[in-house]
Structure formats: C-alpha cells, structure tokens
Coordinates of N, CA, C and O in Angstrom, one line a residue:
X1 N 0.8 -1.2 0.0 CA 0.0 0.0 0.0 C 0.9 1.2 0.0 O 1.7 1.7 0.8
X2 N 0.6 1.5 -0.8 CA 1.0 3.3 -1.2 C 0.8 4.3 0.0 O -0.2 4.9 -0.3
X3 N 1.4 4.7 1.5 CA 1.5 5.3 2.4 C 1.1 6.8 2.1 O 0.1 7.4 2.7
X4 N 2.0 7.6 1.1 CA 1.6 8.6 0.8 C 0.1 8.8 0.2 O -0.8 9.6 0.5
X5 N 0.1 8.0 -0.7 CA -1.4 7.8 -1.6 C -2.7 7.9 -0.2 O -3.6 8.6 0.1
X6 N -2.2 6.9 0.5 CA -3.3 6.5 1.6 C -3.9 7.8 2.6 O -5.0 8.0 3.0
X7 N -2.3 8.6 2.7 CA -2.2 9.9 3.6 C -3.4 10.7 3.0 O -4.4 11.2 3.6
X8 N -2.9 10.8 1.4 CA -3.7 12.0 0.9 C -5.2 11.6 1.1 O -5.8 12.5 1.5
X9 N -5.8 10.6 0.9 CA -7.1 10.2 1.0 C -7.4 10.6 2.6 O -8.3 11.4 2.8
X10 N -6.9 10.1 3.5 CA -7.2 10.5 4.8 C -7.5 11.8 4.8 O -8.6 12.2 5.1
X11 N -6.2 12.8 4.1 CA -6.3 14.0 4.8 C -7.7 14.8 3.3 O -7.8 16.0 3.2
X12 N -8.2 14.2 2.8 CA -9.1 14.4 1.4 C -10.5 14.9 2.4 O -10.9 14.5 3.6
X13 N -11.2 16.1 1.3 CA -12.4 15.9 1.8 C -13.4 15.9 0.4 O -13.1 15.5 -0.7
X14 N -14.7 16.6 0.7 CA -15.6 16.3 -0.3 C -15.7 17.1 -1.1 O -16.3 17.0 -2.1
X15 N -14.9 18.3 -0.8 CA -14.9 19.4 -2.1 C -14.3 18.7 -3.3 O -13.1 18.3 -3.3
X16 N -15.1 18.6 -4.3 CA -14.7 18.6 -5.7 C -13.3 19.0 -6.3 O -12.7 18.4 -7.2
X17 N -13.1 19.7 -5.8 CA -11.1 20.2 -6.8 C -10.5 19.2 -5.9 O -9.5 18.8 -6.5
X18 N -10.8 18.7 -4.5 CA -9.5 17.6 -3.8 C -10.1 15.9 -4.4 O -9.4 14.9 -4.5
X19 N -11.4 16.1 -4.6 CA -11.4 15.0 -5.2 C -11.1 14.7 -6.6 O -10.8 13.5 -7.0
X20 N -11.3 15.9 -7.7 CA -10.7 15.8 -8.9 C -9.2 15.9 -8.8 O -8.6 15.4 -9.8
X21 N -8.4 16.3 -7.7 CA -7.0 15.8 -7.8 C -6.2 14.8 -7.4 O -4.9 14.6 -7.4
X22 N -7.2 14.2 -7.0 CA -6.9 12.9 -6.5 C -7.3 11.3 -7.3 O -6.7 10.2 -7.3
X23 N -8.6 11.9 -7.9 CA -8.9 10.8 -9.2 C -7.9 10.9 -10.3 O -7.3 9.9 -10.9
X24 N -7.8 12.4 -10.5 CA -6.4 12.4 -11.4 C -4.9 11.7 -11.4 O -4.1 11.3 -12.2
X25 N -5.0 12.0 -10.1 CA -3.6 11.3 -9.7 C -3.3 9.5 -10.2 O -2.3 8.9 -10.7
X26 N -4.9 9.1 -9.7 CA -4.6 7.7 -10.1 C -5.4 7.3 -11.7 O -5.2 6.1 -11.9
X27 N -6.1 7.8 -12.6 CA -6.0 8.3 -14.1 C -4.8 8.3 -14.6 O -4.5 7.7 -15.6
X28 N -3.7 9.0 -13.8 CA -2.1 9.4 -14.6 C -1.4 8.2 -14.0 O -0.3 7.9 -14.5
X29 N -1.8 7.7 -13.2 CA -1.0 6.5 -12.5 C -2.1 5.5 -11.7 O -2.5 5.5 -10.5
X30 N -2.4 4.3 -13.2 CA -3.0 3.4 -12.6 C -2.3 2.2 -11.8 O -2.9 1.2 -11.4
X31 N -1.4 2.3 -11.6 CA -0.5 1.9 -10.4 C -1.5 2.2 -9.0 O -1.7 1.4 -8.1
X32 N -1.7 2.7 -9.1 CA -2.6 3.3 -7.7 C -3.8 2.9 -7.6 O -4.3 2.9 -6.5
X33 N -4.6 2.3 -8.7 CA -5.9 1.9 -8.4 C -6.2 0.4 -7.6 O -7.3 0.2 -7.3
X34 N -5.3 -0.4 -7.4 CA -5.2 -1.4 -6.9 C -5.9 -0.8 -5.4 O -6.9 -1.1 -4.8
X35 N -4.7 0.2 -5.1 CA -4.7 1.0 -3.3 C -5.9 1.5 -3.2 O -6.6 1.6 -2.2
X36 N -6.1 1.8 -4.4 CA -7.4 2.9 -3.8 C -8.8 1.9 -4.1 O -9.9 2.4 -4.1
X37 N -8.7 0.3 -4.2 CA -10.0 0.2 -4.3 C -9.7 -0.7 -3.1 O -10.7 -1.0 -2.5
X38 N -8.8 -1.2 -2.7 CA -8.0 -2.1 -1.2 C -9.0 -0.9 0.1 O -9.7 -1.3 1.0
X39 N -8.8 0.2 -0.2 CA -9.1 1.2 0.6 C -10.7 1.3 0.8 O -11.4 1.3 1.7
X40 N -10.9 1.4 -0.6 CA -12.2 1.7 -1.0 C -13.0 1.1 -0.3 O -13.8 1.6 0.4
X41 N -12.8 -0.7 -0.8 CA -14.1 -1.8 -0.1 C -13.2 -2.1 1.1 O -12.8 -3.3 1.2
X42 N -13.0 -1.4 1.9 CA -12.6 -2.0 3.6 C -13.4 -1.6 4.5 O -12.9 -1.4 5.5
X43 N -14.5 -1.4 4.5 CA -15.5 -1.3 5.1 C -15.3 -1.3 6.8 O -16.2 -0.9 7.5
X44 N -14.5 -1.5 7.0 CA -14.0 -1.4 8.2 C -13.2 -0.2 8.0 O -13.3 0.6 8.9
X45 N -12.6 0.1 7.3 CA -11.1 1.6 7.6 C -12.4 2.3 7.2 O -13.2 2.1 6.3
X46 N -12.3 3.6 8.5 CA -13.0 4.8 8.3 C -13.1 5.9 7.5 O -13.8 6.9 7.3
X47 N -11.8 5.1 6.9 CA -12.2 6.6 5.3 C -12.3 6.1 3.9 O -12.0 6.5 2.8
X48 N -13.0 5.1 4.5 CA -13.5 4.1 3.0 C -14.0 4.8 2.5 O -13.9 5.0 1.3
X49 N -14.8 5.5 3.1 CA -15.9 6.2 2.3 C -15.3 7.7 1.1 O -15.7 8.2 0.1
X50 N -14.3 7.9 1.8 CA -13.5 8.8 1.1 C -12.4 8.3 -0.5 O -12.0 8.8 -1.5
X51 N -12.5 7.2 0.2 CA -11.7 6.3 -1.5 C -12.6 5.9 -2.1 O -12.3 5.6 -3.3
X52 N -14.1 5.7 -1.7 CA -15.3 5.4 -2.6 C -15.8 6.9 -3.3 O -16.6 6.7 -4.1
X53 N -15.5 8.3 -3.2 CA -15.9 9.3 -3.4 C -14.7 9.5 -4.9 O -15.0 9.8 -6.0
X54 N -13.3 9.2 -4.3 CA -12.4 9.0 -5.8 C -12.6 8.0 -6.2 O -12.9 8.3 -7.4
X55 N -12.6 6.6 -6.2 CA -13.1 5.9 -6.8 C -14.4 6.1 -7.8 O -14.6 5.4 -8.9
X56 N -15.0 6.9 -7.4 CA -16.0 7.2 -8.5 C -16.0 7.7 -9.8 O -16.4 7.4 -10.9
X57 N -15.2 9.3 -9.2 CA -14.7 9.8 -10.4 C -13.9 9.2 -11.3 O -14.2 9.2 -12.5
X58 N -12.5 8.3 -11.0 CA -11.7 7.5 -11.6 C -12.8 6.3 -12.6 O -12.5 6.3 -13.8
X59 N -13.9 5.6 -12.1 CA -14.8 4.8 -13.1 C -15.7 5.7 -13.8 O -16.3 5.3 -14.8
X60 N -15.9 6.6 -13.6 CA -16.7 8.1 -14.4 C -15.9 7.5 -15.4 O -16.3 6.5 -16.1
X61 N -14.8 8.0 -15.6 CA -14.0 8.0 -16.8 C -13.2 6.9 -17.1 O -12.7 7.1 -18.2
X62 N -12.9 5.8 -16.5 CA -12.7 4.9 -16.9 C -13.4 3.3 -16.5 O -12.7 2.5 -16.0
X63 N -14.6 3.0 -16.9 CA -15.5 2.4 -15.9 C -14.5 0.8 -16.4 O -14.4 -0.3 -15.7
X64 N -14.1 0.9 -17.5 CA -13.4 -0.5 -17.9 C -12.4 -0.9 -17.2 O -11.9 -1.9 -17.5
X65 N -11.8 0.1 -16.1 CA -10.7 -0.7 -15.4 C -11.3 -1.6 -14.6 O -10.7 -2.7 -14.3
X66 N -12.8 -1.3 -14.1 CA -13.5 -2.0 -12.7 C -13.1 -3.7 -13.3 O -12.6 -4.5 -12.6
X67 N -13.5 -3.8 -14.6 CA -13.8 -5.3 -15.0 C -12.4 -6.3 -14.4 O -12.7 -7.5 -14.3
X68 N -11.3 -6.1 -14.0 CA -10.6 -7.2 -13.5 C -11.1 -7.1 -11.7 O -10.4 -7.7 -10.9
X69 N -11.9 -6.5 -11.5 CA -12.2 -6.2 -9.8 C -13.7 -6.3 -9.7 O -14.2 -6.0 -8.6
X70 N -14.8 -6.9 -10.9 CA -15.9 -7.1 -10.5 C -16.2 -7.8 -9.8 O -17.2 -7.7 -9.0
X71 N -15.6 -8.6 -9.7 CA -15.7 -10.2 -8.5 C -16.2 -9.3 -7.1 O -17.2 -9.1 -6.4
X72 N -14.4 -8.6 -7.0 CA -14.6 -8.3 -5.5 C -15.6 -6.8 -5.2 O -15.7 -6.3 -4.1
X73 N -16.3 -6.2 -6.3 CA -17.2 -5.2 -6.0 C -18.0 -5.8 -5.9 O -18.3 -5.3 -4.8
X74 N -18.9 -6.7 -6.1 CA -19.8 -7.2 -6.3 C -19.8 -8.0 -5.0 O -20.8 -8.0 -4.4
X75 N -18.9 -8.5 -4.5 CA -19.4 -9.4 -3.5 C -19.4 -8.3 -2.0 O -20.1 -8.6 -1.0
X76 N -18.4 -7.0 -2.3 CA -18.4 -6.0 -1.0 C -19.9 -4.9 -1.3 O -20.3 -4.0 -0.6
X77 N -20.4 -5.3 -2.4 CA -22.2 -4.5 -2.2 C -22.5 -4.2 -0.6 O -22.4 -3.2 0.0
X78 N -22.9 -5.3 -0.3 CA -23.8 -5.5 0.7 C -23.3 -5.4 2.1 O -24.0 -5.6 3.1
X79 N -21.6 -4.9 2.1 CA -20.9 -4.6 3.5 C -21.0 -3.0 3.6 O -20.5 -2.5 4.6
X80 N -21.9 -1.8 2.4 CA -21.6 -0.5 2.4 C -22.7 -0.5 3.4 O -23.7 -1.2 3.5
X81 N -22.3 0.4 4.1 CA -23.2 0.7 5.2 C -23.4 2.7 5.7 O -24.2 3.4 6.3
X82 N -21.9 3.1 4.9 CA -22.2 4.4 5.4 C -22.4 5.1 4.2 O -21.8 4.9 3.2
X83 N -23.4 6.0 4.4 CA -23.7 6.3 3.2 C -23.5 7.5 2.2 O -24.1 7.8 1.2
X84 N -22.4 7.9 2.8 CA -21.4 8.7 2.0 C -20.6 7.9 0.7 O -20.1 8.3 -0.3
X85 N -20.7 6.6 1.2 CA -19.8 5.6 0.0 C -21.3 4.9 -0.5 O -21.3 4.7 -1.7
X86 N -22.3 4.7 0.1 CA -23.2 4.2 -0.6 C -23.7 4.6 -1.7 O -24.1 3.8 -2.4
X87 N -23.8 6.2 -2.2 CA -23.8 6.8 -3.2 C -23.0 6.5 -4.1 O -23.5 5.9 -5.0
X88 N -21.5 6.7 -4.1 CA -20.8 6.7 -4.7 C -20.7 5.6 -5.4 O -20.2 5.5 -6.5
X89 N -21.3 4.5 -4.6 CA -21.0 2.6 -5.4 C -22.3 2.5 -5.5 O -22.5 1.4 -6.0
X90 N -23.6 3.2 -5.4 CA -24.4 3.4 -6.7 C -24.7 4.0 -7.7 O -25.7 4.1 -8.5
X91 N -23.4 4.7 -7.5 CA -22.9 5.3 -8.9 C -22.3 4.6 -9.7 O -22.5 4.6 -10.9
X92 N -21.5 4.1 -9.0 CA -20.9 3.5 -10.0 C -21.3 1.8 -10.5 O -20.6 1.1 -11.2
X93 N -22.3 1.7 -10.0 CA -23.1 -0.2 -10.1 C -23.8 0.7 -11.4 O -23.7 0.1 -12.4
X94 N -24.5 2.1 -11.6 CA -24.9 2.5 -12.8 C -23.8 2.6 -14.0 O -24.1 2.4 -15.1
X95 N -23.0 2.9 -13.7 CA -21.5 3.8 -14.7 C -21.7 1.9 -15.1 O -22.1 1.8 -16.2
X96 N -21.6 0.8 -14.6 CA -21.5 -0.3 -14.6 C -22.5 -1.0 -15.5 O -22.1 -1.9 -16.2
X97 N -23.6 -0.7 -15.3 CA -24.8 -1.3 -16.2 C -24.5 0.0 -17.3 O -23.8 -0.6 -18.1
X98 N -24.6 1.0 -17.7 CA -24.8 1.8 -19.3 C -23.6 0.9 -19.7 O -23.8 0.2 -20.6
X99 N -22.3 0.8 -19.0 CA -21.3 0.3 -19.9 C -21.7 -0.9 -20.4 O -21.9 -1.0 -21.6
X100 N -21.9 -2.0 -19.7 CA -22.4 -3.2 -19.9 C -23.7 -3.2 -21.3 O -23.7 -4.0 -22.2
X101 N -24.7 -2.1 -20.9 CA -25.7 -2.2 -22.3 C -24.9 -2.0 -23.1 O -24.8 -3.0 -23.8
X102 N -24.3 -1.1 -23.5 CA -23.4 -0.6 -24.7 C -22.3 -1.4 -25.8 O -22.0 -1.2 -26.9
X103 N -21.6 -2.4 -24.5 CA -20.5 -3.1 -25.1 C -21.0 -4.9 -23.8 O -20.4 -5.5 -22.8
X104 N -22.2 -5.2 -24.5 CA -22.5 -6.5 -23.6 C -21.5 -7.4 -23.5 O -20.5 -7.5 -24.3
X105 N -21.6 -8.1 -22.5 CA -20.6 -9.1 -21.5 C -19.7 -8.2 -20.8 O -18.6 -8.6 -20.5
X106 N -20.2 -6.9 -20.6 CA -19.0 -6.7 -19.4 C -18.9 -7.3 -17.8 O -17.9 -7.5 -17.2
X107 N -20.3 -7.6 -17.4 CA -20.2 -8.2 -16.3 C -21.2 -9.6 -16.3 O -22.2 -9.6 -17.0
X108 N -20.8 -10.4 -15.7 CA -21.5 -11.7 -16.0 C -22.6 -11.9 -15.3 O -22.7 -11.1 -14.4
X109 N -24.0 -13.0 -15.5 CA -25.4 -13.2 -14.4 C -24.8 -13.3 -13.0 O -25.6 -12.8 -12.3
X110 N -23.8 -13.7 -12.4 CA -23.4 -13.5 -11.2 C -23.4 -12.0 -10.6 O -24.1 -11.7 -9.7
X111 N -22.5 -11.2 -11.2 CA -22.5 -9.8 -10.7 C -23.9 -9.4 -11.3 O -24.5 -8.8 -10.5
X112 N -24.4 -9.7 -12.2 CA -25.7 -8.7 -12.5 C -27.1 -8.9 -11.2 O -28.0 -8.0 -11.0
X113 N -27.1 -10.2 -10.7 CA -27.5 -10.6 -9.5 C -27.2 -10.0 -8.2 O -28.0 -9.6 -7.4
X114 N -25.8 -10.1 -8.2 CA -25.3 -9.4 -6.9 C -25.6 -7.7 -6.9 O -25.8 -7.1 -5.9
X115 N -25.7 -7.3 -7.7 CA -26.2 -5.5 -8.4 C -27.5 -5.4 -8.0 O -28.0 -4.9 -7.0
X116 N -28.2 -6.1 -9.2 CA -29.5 -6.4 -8.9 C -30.1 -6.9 -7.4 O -31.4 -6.8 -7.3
X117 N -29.3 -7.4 -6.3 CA -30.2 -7.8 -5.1 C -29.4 -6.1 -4.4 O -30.1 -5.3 -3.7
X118 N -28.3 -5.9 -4.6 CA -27.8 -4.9 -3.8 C -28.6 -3.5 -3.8 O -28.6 -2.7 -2.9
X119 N -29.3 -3.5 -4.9 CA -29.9 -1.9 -5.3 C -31.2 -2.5 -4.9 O -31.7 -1.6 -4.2
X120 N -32.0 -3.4 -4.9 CA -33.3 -3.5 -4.6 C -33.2 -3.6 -3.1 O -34.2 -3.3 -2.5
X121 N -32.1 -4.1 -2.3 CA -32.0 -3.4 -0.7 C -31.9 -2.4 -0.4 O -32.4 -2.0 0.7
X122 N -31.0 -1.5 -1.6 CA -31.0 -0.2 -0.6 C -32.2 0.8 -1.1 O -32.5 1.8 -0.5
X123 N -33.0 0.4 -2.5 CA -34.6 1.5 -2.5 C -35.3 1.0 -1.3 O -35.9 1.8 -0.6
X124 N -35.3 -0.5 -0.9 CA -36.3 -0.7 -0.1 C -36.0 -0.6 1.4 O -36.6 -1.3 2.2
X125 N -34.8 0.4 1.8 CA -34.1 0.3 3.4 C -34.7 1.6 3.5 O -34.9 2.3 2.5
X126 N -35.0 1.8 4.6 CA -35.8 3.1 5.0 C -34.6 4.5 5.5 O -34.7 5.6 6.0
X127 N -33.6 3.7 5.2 CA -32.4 4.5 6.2 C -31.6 5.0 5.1 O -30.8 5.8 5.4
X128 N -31.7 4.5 3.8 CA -31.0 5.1 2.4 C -31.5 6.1 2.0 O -32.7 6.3 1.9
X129 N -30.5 7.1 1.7 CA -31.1 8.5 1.3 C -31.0 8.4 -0.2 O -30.4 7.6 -0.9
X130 N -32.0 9.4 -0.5 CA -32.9 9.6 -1.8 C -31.9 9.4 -2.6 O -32.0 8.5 -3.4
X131 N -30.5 10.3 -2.7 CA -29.6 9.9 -3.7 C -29.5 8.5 -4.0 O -30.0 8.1 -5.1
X132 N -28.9 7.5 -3.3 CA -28.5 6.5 -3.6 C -29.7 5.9 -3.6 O -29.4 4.7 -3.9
X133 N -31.3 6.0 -3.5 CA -32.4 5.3 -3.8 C -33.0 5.8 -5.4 O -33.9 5.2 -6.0
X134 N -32.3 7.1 -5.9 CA -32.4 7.3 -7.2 C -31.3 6.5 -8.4 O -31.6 6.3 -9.5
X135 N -30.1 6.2 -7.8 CA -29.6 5.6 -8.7 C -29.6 4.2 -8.5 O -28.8 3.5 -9.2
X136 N -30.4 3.5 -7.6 CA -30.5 2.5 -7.7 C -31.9 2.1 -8.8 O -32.0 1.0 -9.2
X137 N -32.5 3.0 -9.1 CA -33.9 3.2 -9.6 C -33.4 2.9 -10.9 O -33.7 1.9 -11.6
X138 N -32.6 3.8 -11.0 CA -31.9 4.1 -12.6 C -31.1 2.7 -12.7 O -31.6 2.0 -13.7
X139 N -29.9 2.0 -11.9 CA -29.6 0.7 -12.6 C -30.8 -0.6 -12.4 O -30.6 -1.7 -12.9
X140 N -31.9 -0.3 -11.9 CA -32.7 -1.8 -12.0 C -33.8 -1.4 -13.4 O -34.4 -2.2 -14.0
X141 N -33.8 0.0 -13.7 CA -34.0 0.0 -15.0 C -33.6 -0.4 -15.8 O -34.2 -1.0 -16.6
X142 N -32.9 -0.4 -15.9 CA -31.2 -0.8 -17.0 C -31.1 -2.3 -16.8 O -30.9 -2.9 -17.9
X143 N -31.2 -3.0 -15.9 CA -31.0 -4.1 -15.6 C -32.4 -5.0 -16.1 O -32.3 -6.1 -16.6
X144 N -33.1 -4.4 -16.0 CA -34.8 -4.9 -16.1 C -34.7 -5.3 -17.4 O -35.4 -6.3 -17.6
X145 N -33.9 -4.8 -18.6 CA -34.2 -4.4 -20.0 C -33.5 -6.3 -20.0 O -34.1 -7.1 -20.5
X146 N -32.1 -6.5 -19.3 CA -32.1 -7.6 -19.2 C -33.2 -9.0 -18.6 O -33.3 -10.0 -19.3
X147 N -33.8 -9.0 -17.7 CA -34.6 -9.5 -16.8 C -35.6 -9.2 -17.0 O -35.6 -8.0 -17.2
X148 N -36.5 -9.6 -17.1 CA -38.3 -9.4 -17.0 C -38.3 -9.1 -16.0 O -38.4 -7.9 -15.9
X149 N -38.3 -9.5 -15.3 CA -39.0 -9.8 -13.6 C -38.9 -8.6 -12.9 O -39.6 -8.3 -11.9
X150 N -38.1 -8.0 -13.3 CA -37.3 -6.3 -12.8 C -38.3 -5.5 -12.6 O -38.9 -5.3 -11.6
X151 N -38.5 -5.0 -13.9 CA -39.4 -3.3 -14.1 C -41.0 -3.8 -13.3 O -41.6 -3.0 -12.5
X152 N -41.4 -4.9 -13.5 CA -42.7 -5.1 -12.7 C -42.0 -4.7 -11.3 O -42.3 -3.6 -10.9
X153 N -40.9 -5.5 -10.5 CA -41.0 -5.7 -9.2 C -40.9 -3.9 -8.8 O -41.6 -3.3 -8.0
X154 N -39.8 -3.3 -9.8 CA -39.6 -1.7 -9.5 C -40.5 -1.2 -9.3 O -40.7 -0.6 -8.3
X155 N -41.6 -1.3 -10.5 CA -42.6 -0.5 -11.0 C -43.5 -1.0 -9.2 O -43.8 0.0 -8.6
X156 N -43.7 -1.6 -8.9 CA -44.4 -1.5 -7.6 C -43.8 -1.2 -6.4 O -44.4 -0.7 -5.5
X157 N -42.8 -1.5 -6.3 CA -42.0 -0.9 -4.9 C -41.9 0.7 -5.4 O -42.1 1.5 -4.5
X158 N -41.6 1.1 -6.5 CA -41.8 2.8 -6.4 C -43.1 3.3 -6.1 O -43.1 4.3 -5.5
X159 N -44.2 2.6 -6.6 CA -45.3 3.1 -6.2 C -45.8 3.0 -5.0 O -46.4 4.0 -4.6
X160 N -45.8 1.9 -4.1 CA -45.8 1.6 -3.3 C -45.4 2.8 -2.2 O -46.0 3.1 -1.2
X161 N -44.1 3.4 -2.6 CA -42.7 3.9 -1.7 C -43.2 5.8 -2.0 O -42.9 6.7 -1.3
X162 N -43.7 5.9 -3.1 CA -43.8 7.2 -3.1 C -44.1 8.3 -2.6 O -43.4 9.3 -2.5
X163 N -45.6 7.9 -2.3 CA -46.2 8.7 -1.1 C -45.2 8.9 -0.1 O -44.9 10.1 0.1
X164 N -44.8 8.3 0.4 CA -43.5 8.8 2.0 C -42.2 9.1 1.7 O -41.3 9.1 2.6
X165 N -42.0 9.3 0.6 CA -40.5 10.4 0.3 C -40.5 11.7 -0.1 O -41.6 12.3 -0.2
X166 N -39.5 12.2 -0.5 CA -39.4 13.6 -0.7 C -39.6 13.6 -2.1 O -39.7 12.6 -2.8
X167 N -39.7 15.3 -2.5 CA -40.1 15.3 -3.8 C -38.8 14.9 -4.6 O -39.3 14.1 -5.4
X168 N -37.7 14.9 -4.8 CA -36.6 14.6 -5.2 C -36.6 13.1 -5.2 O -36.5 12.8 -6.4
X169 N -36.7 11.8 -4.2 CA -37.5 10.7 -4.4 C -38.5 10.4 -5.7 O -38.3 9.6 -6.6
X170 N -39.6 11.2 -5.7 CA -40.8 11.8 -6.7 C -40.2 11.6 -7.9 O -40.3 10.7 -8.8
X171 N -39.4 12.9 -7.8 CA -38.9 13.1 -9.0 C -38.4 12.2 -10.0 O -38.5 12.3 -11.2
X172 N -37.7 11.1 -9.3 CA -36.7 10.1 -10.0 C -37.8 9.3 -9.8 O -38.5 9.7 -10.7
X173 N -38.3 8.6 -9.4 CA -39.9 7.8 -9.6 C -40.5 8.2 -10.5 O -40.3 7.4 -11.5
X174 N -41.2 9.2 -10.8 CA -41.3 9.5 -11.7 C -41.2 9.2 -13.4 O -41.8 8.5 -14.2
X175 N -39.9 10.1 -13.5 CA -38.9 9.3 -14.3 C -38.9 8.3 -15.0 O -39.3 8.0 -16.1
X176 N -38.3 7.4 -13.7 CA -38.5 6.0 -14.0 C -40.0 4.9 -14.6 O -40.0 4.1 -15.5
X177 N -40.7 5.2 -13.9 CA -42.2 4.7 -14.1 C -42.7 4.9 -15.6 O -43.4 4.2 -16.2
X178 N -41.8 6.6 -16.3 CA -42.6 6.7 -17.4 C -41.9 6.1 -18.1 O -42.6 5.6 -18.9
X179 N -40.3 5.7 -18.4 CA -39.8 4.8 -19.0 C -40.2 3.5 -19.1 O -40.4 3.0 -20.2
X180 N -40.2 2.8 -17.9 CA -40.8 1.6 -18.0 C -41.8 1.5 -19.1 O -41.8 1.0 -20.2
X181 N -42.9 2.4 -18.4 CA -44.3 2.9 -19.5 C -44.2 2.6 -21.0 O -45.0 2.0 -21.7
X182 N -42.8 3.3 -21.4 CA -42.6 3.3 -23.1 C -42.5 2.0 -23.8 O -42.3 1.9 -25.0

C-alpha cells in the first residue's frame, strides 16, 4: 500500500477540486488503483468512504478498469453501510450497467445478481437516502431491460414507496415509471 497515496485520501475531503485531484492522480497512474480500491471496499477503515468518493470519479471515466475487480465489488455490495460511500457505489453499479448495455458481456449473471439484489436493498431500506435510492432506480431499469421480472418488481416498490418520500425521491420515480411505461 502506497502510504503517501493512503495519507492523501485521509487528509481528502468532499470538495470537488480535492477529489478531482486525487482521481487524477490515479488516471495518470493506474499503479494506484489497486490502493485505492483495497481502501475503498474495507469497510472497516473509516475513510472508505472517502476512497469510494475517488473511486467514482476515476470509473466516471474509466469504468473498464473495474472489469478485473468485478468479482470483489460485487461481492463488498452489501458490507456498504455508510452512506457517504453508498452513493458513490451506486454510482458507479450504474456507470457499470450503461457500460455493460453498450458493449455486452461486461459483467456476467453472477455480478448482475449481486447489483440487482444490492440496489433492490437499498430503495427498499428506509435509512438510504434519496440519492442512492435514485440511482438505484436508474440501474434496476437498465438491468430490467435484461430481466423481466425487474421493471414489474420496481414498478411497484416505487409506487408503493412514493407517497413517503421527498419530492426529489418523486422526482426520480417518476422518471423512471414513465420509462418503464414506453
């Protein structure tokens, strides 16, 4: 593990210019993405959540590096618990499904399973905030187009769920419902 790399993530916060220079850093040197996803899914080290915030931007723009590390994202889904990183790794389980529609076989029925149970836990956890219950909305759409069984199950847990969230909840409900629709 890269000490200095590790430092900088510690000492990192959520302003956007420390996180775009720190995704950069490992963009210009993927040497470093090994560290920063060791970091990322430790779910235990307290600034996971802070290597999941670069970690994101870094799969923004390069979502094809994830493919030799699907195994191990896929199986750390369901250890995110704070929800500063829960965002960001349902950001990027979506950055993950558009890639996958676009250039199929990026991730196999195993990870698409593990995606697919991980986002249908966190719309239906009452303790997930609206962000990460909108882009989970957005990859079980995406995923549905794969699966039948999807857009019905969405299409009623959103409706179901609507009434008791915020309009920004709404909003992405919404959305989504009228797509299905088409």
């Amino acid at each position: 593990m890269d000490t200095i790399f590790y430092n900088k993530i510690v000492n990192s916060t959520a302003h956007r210019p420390i996180r775009d220079l720190l995704s950069n850093e490992v963009l210009n040197s993927k040497i470093l993405l090994p560290d920063l996803i060791a970091i990322a899914f430790d779910t235990e080290d307290k600034n996971h959540h802070k290597a999941c915030w670069i970690l994101e931007l870094v799969f923004e723009n390069k979502i094809e590096w994830l493919e030799p590390h699907l195994d191990i994202f896929c199986e750390t889904l369901t250890h995110f618990k704070n929800e500063s990183a829960l965002r960001s790794i349902a950001k990027i389980c979506l950055f993950t499904c558009e890639h996958d529609l676009k250039h199929q076989g990026f991730f196999n029925q195993k990870h698409l399973q593990k995606i697919t149970e991980a986002c249908f836990d966190w719309l239906i956890n009452n303790e997930t905030k609206v962000a990460t219950k909108a882009y989970s909305m957005r990859v079980l759409f995406i995923l549905g187009k794969k699966e039948e069984w999807i857009h019905p199950e969405l299409k009623r847990i959103i409706a179901e769920d609507s009434a008791k969230h915020t309009a920004g909840y709404k909003a992405a409900a919404k959305d989504i419902l009228k797509r299905i629709s088409k």
